[in-house]
Amino acid sequence: MENLKIAIVTGAFGGIGTAIVKELIEEQCFVLAVASAKRTSADFDAWLNEHQINPTKVKPLFIDVTDQIACENALSDVIDSYGHVDILVNNAGITRDSTFKKMSASQWNEVINTNLNSLFNMTQPLFAQMCARKFGRIINISSVNGQKRSIWSGKLFRCKSGHDWF
């Protein structure tokens, strides 16, 4: 794997994440597919089968992207195992549609932590390694909802606007 590009994709099991994983594999990358720590190896196997993804080209990485320490530890293990990471695609995102009036603090925090804080949690541990190698690509997937507002997307708007800024 020395000459192989190593890529990490958060939100890998979703529609956009799956498309990104498949494209990176086509581009001769080995992909670490990040999914929620609540997922299992059985979920990974079902995802591989459903999307006809070659299991020798991808490995699951079950991480709670909202947990900074879990991200640091997992990414340290990745560097120890693979030596480097060439590409990070921050694609994880959730919605909890609700008007602001009906939104709970836990809904707000869950969206902010997943959609915005995960960028820091995943990027910061890899950034120094990429700088030292003088190579690395960090791609942040945002949403058109970061550019517009609606009654349903207040917290999503704020997250995705922050995402675009990052």
PDB file of C-alpha atoms in Angstrom:
ATOM      1  CA  MET A   1       0.000   0.000   0.000  1.00  0.00           C
ATOM      2  CA  GLU A   2       3.056   2.239  -0.049  1.00  0.00           C
ATOM      3  CA  ASN A   3       2.230   3.804  -3.438  1.00  0.00           C
ATOM      4  CA  LEU A   4      -1.525   3.627  -2.953  1.00  0.00           C
ATOM      5  CA  LYS A   5      -3.363   6.798  -1.999  1.00  0.00           C
ATOM      6  CA  ILE A   6      -5.172   6.450   1.311  1.00  0.00           C
ATOM      7  CA  ALA A   7      -8.528   8.227   1.562  1.00  0.00           C
ATOM      8  CA  ILE A   8     -10.943   8.673   4.440  1.00  0.00           C
ATOM      9  CA  VAL A   9     -14.609   9.447   3.792  1.00  0.00           C
ATOM     10  CA  THR A  10     -16.981  10.361   6.616  1.00  0.00           C
ATOM     11  CA  GLY A  11     -20.661   9.649   6.127  1.00  0.00           C
ATOM     12  CA  ALA A  12     -19.535   6.912   3.764  1.00  0.00           C
ATOM     13  CA  PHE A  13     -22.648   4.749   4.027  1.00  0.00           C
ATOM     14  CA  GLY A  14     -25.008   7.500   2.812  1.00  0.00           C
ATOM     15  CA  GLY A  15     -25.877   8.217  -0.806  1.00  0.00           C
ATOM     16  CA  ILE A  16     -23.287  10.937  -1.443  1.00  0.00           C
ATOM     17  CA  GLY A  17     -20.699   9.133   0.679  1.00  0.00           C
ATOM     18  CA  THR A  18     -21.174   5.909  -1.275  1.00  0.00           C
ATOM     19  CA  ALA A  19     -20.720   7.753  -4.573  1.00  0.00           C
ATOM     20  CA  ILE A  20     -17.539   9.382  -3.251  1.00  0.00           C
ATOM     21  CA  VAL A  21     -16.159   6.043  -2.036  1.00  0.00           C
ATOM     22  CA  LYS A  22     -16.834   4.423  -5.411  1.00  0.00           C
ATOM     23  CA  GLU A  23     -15.173   7.286  -7.286  1.00  0.00           C
ATOM     24  CA  LEU A  24     -12.083   7.201  -5.052  1.00  0.00           C
ATOM     25  CA  ILE A  25     -11.780   3.452  -5.606  1.00  0.00           C
ATOM     26  CA  GLU A  26     -11.996   4.087  -9.367  1.00  0.00           C
ATOM     27  CA  GLU A  27      -9.132   6.563  -8.918  1.00  0.00           C
ATOM     28  CA  GLN A  28      -7.022   3.778  -7.349  1.00  0.00           C
ATOM     29  CA  CYS A  29      -7.398   4.853  -3.723  1.00  0.00           C
ATOM     30  CA  PHE A  30      -7.759   2.591  -0.718  1.00  0.00           C
ATOM     31  CA  VAL A  31     -10.707   3.990   1.225  1.00  0.00           C
ATOM     32  CA  LEU A  32     -11.425   3.989   4.922  1.00  0.00           C
ATOM     33  CA  ALA A  33     -15.205   4.324   5.040  1.00  0.00           C
ATOM     34  CA  VAL A  34     -16.226   6.159   8.209  1.00  0.00           C
ATOM     35  CA  ALA A  35     -19.637   5.351   9.597  1.00  0.00           C
ATOM     36  CA  SER A  36     -21.274   5.926  12.948  1.00  0.00           C
ATOM     37  CA  ALA A  37     -19.899   4.020  15.909  1.00  0.00           C
ATOM     38  CA  LYS A  38     -23.438   2.587  16.179  1.00  0.00           C
ATOM     39  CA  ARG A  39     -22.918   0.689  12.913  1.00  0.00           C
ATOM     40  CA  THR A  40     -21.604  -2.884  12.758  1.00  0.00           C
ATOM     41  CA  SER A  41     -19.536  -5.113  10.513  1.00  0.00           C
ATOM     42  CA  ALA A  42     -22.809  -6.634   9.306  1.00  0.00           C
ATOM     43  CA  ASP A  43     -23.916  -3.148   8.202  1.00  0.00           C
ATOM     44  CA  PHE A  44     -20.619  -2.762   6.357  1.00  0.00           C
ATOM     45  CA  ASP A  45     -21.007  -6.119   4.604  1.00  0.00           C
ATOM     46  CA  ALA A  46     -24.584  -5.270   3.592  1.00  0.00           C
ATOM     47  CA  TRP A  47     -23.406  -1.882   2.265  1.00  0.00           C
ATOM     48  CA  LEU A  48     -20.633  -3.534   0.237  1.00  0.00           C
ATOM     49  CA  ASN A  49     -23.069  -6.029  -1.254  1.00  0.00           C
ATOM     50  CA  GLU A  50     -25.818  -3.514  -1.955  1.00  0.00           C
ATOM     51  CA  HIS A  51     -23.457  -1.164  -3.786  1.00  0.00           C
ATOM     52  CA  GLN A  52     -21.215  -3.839  -5.315  1.00  0.00           C
ATOM     53  CA  ILE A  53     -18.050  -2.426  -3.765  1.00  0.00           C
ATOM     54  CA  ASN A  54     -14.890  -4.522  -3.828  1.00  0.00           C
ATOM     55  CA  PRO A  55     -14.117  -5.374  -0.172  1.00  0.00           C
ATOM     56  CA  THR A  56     -10.360  -5.401  -0.856  1.00  0.00           C
ATOM     57  CA  LYS A  57     -10.482  -1.677  -1.717  1.00  0.00           C
ATOM     58  CA  VAL A  58     -12.249  -0.385   1.377  1.00  0.00           C
ATOM     59  CA  LYS A  59     -12.248  -0.910   5.121  1.00  0.00           C
ATOM     60  CA  PRO A  60     -14.807   0.330   7.641  1.00  0.00           C
ATOM     61  CA  LEU A  61     -13.876   2.791  10.339  1.00  0.00           C
ATOM     62  CA  PHE A  62     -16.627   3.038  12.934  1.00  0.00           C
ATOM     63  CA  ILE A  63     -16.163   6.355  14.746  1.00  0.00           C
ATOM     64  CA  ASP A  64     -18.381   8.822  16.545  1.00  0.00           C
ATOM     65  CA  VAL A  65     -17.228  11.886  14.575  1.00  0.00           C
ATOM     66  CA  THR A  66     -18.648  14.124  17.314  1.00  0.00           C
ATOM     67  CA  ASP A  67     -16.137  12.699  19.824  1.00  0.00           C
ATOM     68  CA  GLN A  68     -12.804  14.491  19.494  1.00  0.00           C
ATOM     69  CA  ILE A  69     -10.811  11.914  21.497  1.00  0.00           C
ATOM     70  CA  ALA A  70     -12.327   8.987  19.554  1.00  0.00           C
ATOM     71  CA  CYS A  71     -11.354  10.705  16.289  1.00  0.00           C
ATOM     72  CA  GLU A  72      -7.813  11.423  17.503  1.00  0.00           C
ATOM     73  CA  ASN A  73      -7.345   7.814  18.611  1.00  0.00           C
ATOM     74  CA  ALA A  74      -8.812   6.288  15.448  1.00  0.00           C
ATOM     75  CA  LEU A  75      -6.811   8.562  13.149  1.00  0.00           C
ATOM     76  CA  SER A  76      -3.623   7.892  15.100  1.00  0.00           C
ATOM     77  CA  ASP A  77      -4.265   4.176  14.541  1.00  0.00           C
ATOM     78  CA  VAL A  78      -4.806   4.855  10.824  1.00  0.00           C
ATOM     79  CA  ILE A  79      -1.462   6.674  10.570  1.00  0.00           C
ATOM     80  CA  ASP A  80       0.238   3.832  12.471  1.00  0.00           C
ATOM     81  CA  SER A  81      -1.314   1.250  10.138  1.00  0.00           C
ATOM     82  CA  TYR A  82      -1.037   2.994   6.773  1.00  0.00           C
ATOM     83  CA  GLY A  83       1.734   5.528   7.322  1.00  0.00           C
ATOM     84  CA  HIS A  84      -0.213   8.469   5.944  1.00  0.00           C
ATOM     85  CA  VAL A  85      -3.546   9.789   4.738  1.00  0.00           C
ATOM     86  CA  ASP A  86      -3.671  11.532   1.365  1.00  0.00           C
ATOM     87  CA  ILE A  87      -7.329  12.523   1.167  1.00  0.00           C
ATOM     88  CA  LEU A  88      -9.934  13.363   3.783  1.00  0.00           C
ATOM     89  CA  VAL A  89     -13.522  13.885   2.660  1.00  0.00           C
ATOM     90  CA  ASN A  90     -15.653  15.406   5.423  1.00  0.00           C
ATOM     91  CA  ASN A  91     -19.106  14.333   4.302  1.00  0.00           C
ATOM     92  CA  ALA A  92     -20.872  13.385   7.555  1.00  0.00           C
ATOM     93  CA  GLY A  93     -24.102  15.243   8.111  1.00  0.00           C
ATOM     94  CA  ILE A  94     -27.518  14.871   9.676  1.00  0.00           C
ATOM     95  CA  THR A  95     -30.778  16.793   9.772  1.00  0.00           C
ATOM     96  CA  ARG A  96     -33.250  17.048  12.584  1.00  0.00           C
ATOM     97  CA  ASP A  97     -35.971  19.070  10.915  1.00  0.00           C
ATOM     98  CA  SER A  98     -37.878  21.207  13.326  1.00  0.00           C
ATOM     99  CA  THR A  99     -38.820  24.825  13.618  1.00  0.00           C
ATOM    100  CA  PHE A 100     -36.667  26.761  16.057  1.00  0.00           C
ATOM    101  CA  LYS A 101     -39.657  27.146  18.351  1.00  0.00           C
ATOM    102  CA  LYS A 102     -40.024  23.351  18.688  1.00  0.00           C
ATOM    103  CA  MET A 103     -36.316  22.466  18.609  1.00  0.00           C
ATOM    104  CA  SER A 104     -34.712  20.969  21.692  1.00  0.00           C
ATOM    105  CA  ALA A 105     -31.190  21.760  22.856  1.00  0.00           C
ATOM    106  CA  SER A 106     -30.206  18.141  22.243  1.00  0.00           C
ATOM    107  CA  GLN A 107     -31.404  18.365  18.602  1.00  0.00           C
ATOM    108  CA  TRP A 108     -29.417  21.573  18.142  1.00  0.00           C
ATOM    109  CA  ASN A 109     -26.270  20.069  19.665  1.00  0.00           C
ATOM    110  CA  GLU A 110     -26.547  16.832  17.723  1.00  0.00           C
ATOM    111  CA  VAL A 111     -26.702  18.678  14.392  1.00  0.00           C
ATOM    112  CA  ILE A 112     -23.948  21.181  15.261  1.00  0.00           C
ATOM    113  CA  ASN A 113     -21.661  18.438  16.589  1.00  0.00           C
ATOM    114  CA  THR A 114     -22.147  16.157  13.586  1.00  0.00           C
ATOM    115  CA  ASN A 115     -22.245  18.714  10.799  1.00  0.00           C
ATOM    116  CA  LEU A 116     -19.700  21.235  12.055  1.00  0.00           C
ATOM    117  CA  ASN A 117     -17.578  20.042  14.975  1.00  0.00           C
ATOM    118  CA  SER A 118     -16.801  16.797  13.159  1.00  0.00           C
ATOM    119  CA  LEU A 119     -14.824  18.852  10.623  1.00  0.00           C
ATOM    120  CA  PHE A 120     -12.388  19.883  13.326  1.00  0.00           C
ATOM    121  CA  ASN A 121     -12.391  16.451  14.968  1.00  0.00           C
ATOM    122  CA  MET A 122     -11.452  14.690  11.730  1.00  0.00           C
ATOM    123  CA  THR A 123      -9.221  17.330  10.142  1.00  0.00           C
ATOM    124  CA  GLN A 124      -7.057  18.515  13.011  1.00  0.00           C
ATOM    125  CA  PRO A 125      -5.399  15.144  13.757  1.00  0.00           C
ATOM    126  CA  LEU A 126      -4.447  14.716  10.071  1.00  0.00           C
ATOM    127  CA  PHE A 127      -3.467  18.266   9.181  1.00  0.00           C
ATOM    128  CA  ALA A 128       0.071  18.240  10.662  1.00  0.00           C
ATOM    129  CA  GLN A 129       0.845  14.928   8.956  1.00  0.00           C
ATOM    130  CA  MET A 130      -0.325  16.304   5.609  1.00  0.00           C
ATOM    131  CA  CYS A 131       1.736  19.486   6.079  1.00  0.00           C
ATOM    132  CA  ALA A 132       4.845  17.484   7.012  1.00  0.00           C
ATOM    133  CA  ARG A 133       4.463  15.374   3.845  1.00  0.00           C
ATOM    134  CA  LYS A 134       3.723  18.504   1.798  1.00  0.00           C
ATOM    135  CA  PHE A 135       0.753  16.674   0.372  1.00  0.00           C
ATOM    136  CA  GLY A 136      -2.830  16.153   1.340  1.00  0.00           C
ATOM    137  CA  ARG A 137      -6.321  16.996   0.216  1.00  0.00           C
ATOM    138  CA  ILE A 138      -9.148  17.959   2.538  1.00  0.00           C
ATOM    139  CA  ILE A 139     -12.548  18.132   0.889  1.00  0.00           C
ATOM    140  CA  ASN A 140     -15.544  19.412   2.830  1.00  0.00           C
ATOM    141  CA  ILE A 141     -18.932  18.463   1.429  1.00  0.00           C
ATOM    142  CA  SER A 142     -21.530  21.080   2.208  1.00  0.00           C
ATOM    143  CA  SER A 143     -25.087  21.663   1.103  1.00  0.00           C
ATOM    144  CA  VAL A 144     -27.073  24.177  -0.868  1.00  0.00           C
ATOM    145  CA  ASN A 145     -28.920  24.657   2.419  1.00  0.00           C
ATOM    146  CA  GLY A 146     -25.805  26.432   3.687  1.00  0.00           C
ATOM    147  CA  GLN A 147     -26.597  29.166   1.188  1.00  0.00           C
ATOM    148  CA  LYS A 148     -30.299  29.633   1.826  1.00  0.00           C
ATOM    149  CA  ARG A 149     -32.629  29.730   4.773  1.00  0.00           C
ATOM    150  CA  SER A 150     -35.975  28.197   5.448  1.00  0.00           C
ATOM    151  CA  ILE A 151     -38.211  27.812   8.455  1.00  0.00           C
ATOM    152  CA  TRP A 152     -37.095  24.165   8.746  1.00  0.00           C
ATOM    153  CA  SER A 153     -33.366  24.529   8.253  1.00  0.00           C
ATOM    154  CA  GLY A 154     -32.130  27.106  10.767  1.00  0.00           C
ATOM    155  CA  LYS A 155     -29.528  24.923  12.452  1.00  0.00           C
ATOM    156  CA  LEU A 156     -28.605  23.228   9.180  1.00  0.00           C
ATOM    157  CA  PHE A 157     -28.093  26.673   7.620  1.00  0.00           C
ATOM    158  CA  ARG A 158     -25.765  27.683  10.436  1.00  0.00           C
ATOM    159  CA  CYS A 159     -23.823  24.413  10.299  1.00  0.00           C
ATOM    160  CA  LYS A 160     -23.410  24.388   6.551  1.00  0.00           C
ATOM    161  CA  SER A 161     -22.465  28.073   6.492  1.00  0.00           C
ATOM    162  CA  GLY A 162     -19.804  27.253   9.088  1.00  0.00           C
ATOM    163  CA  HIS A 163     -18.865  24.243   7.000  1.00  0.00           C
ATOM    164  CA  ASP A 164     -18.320  26.482   3.971  1.00  0.00           C
ATOM    165  CA  TRP A 165     -16.221  28.865   6.067  1.00  0.00           C
ATOM    166  CA  PHE A 166     -14.043  26.019   7.396  1.00  0.00           C
TER     167      PHE A 166
END
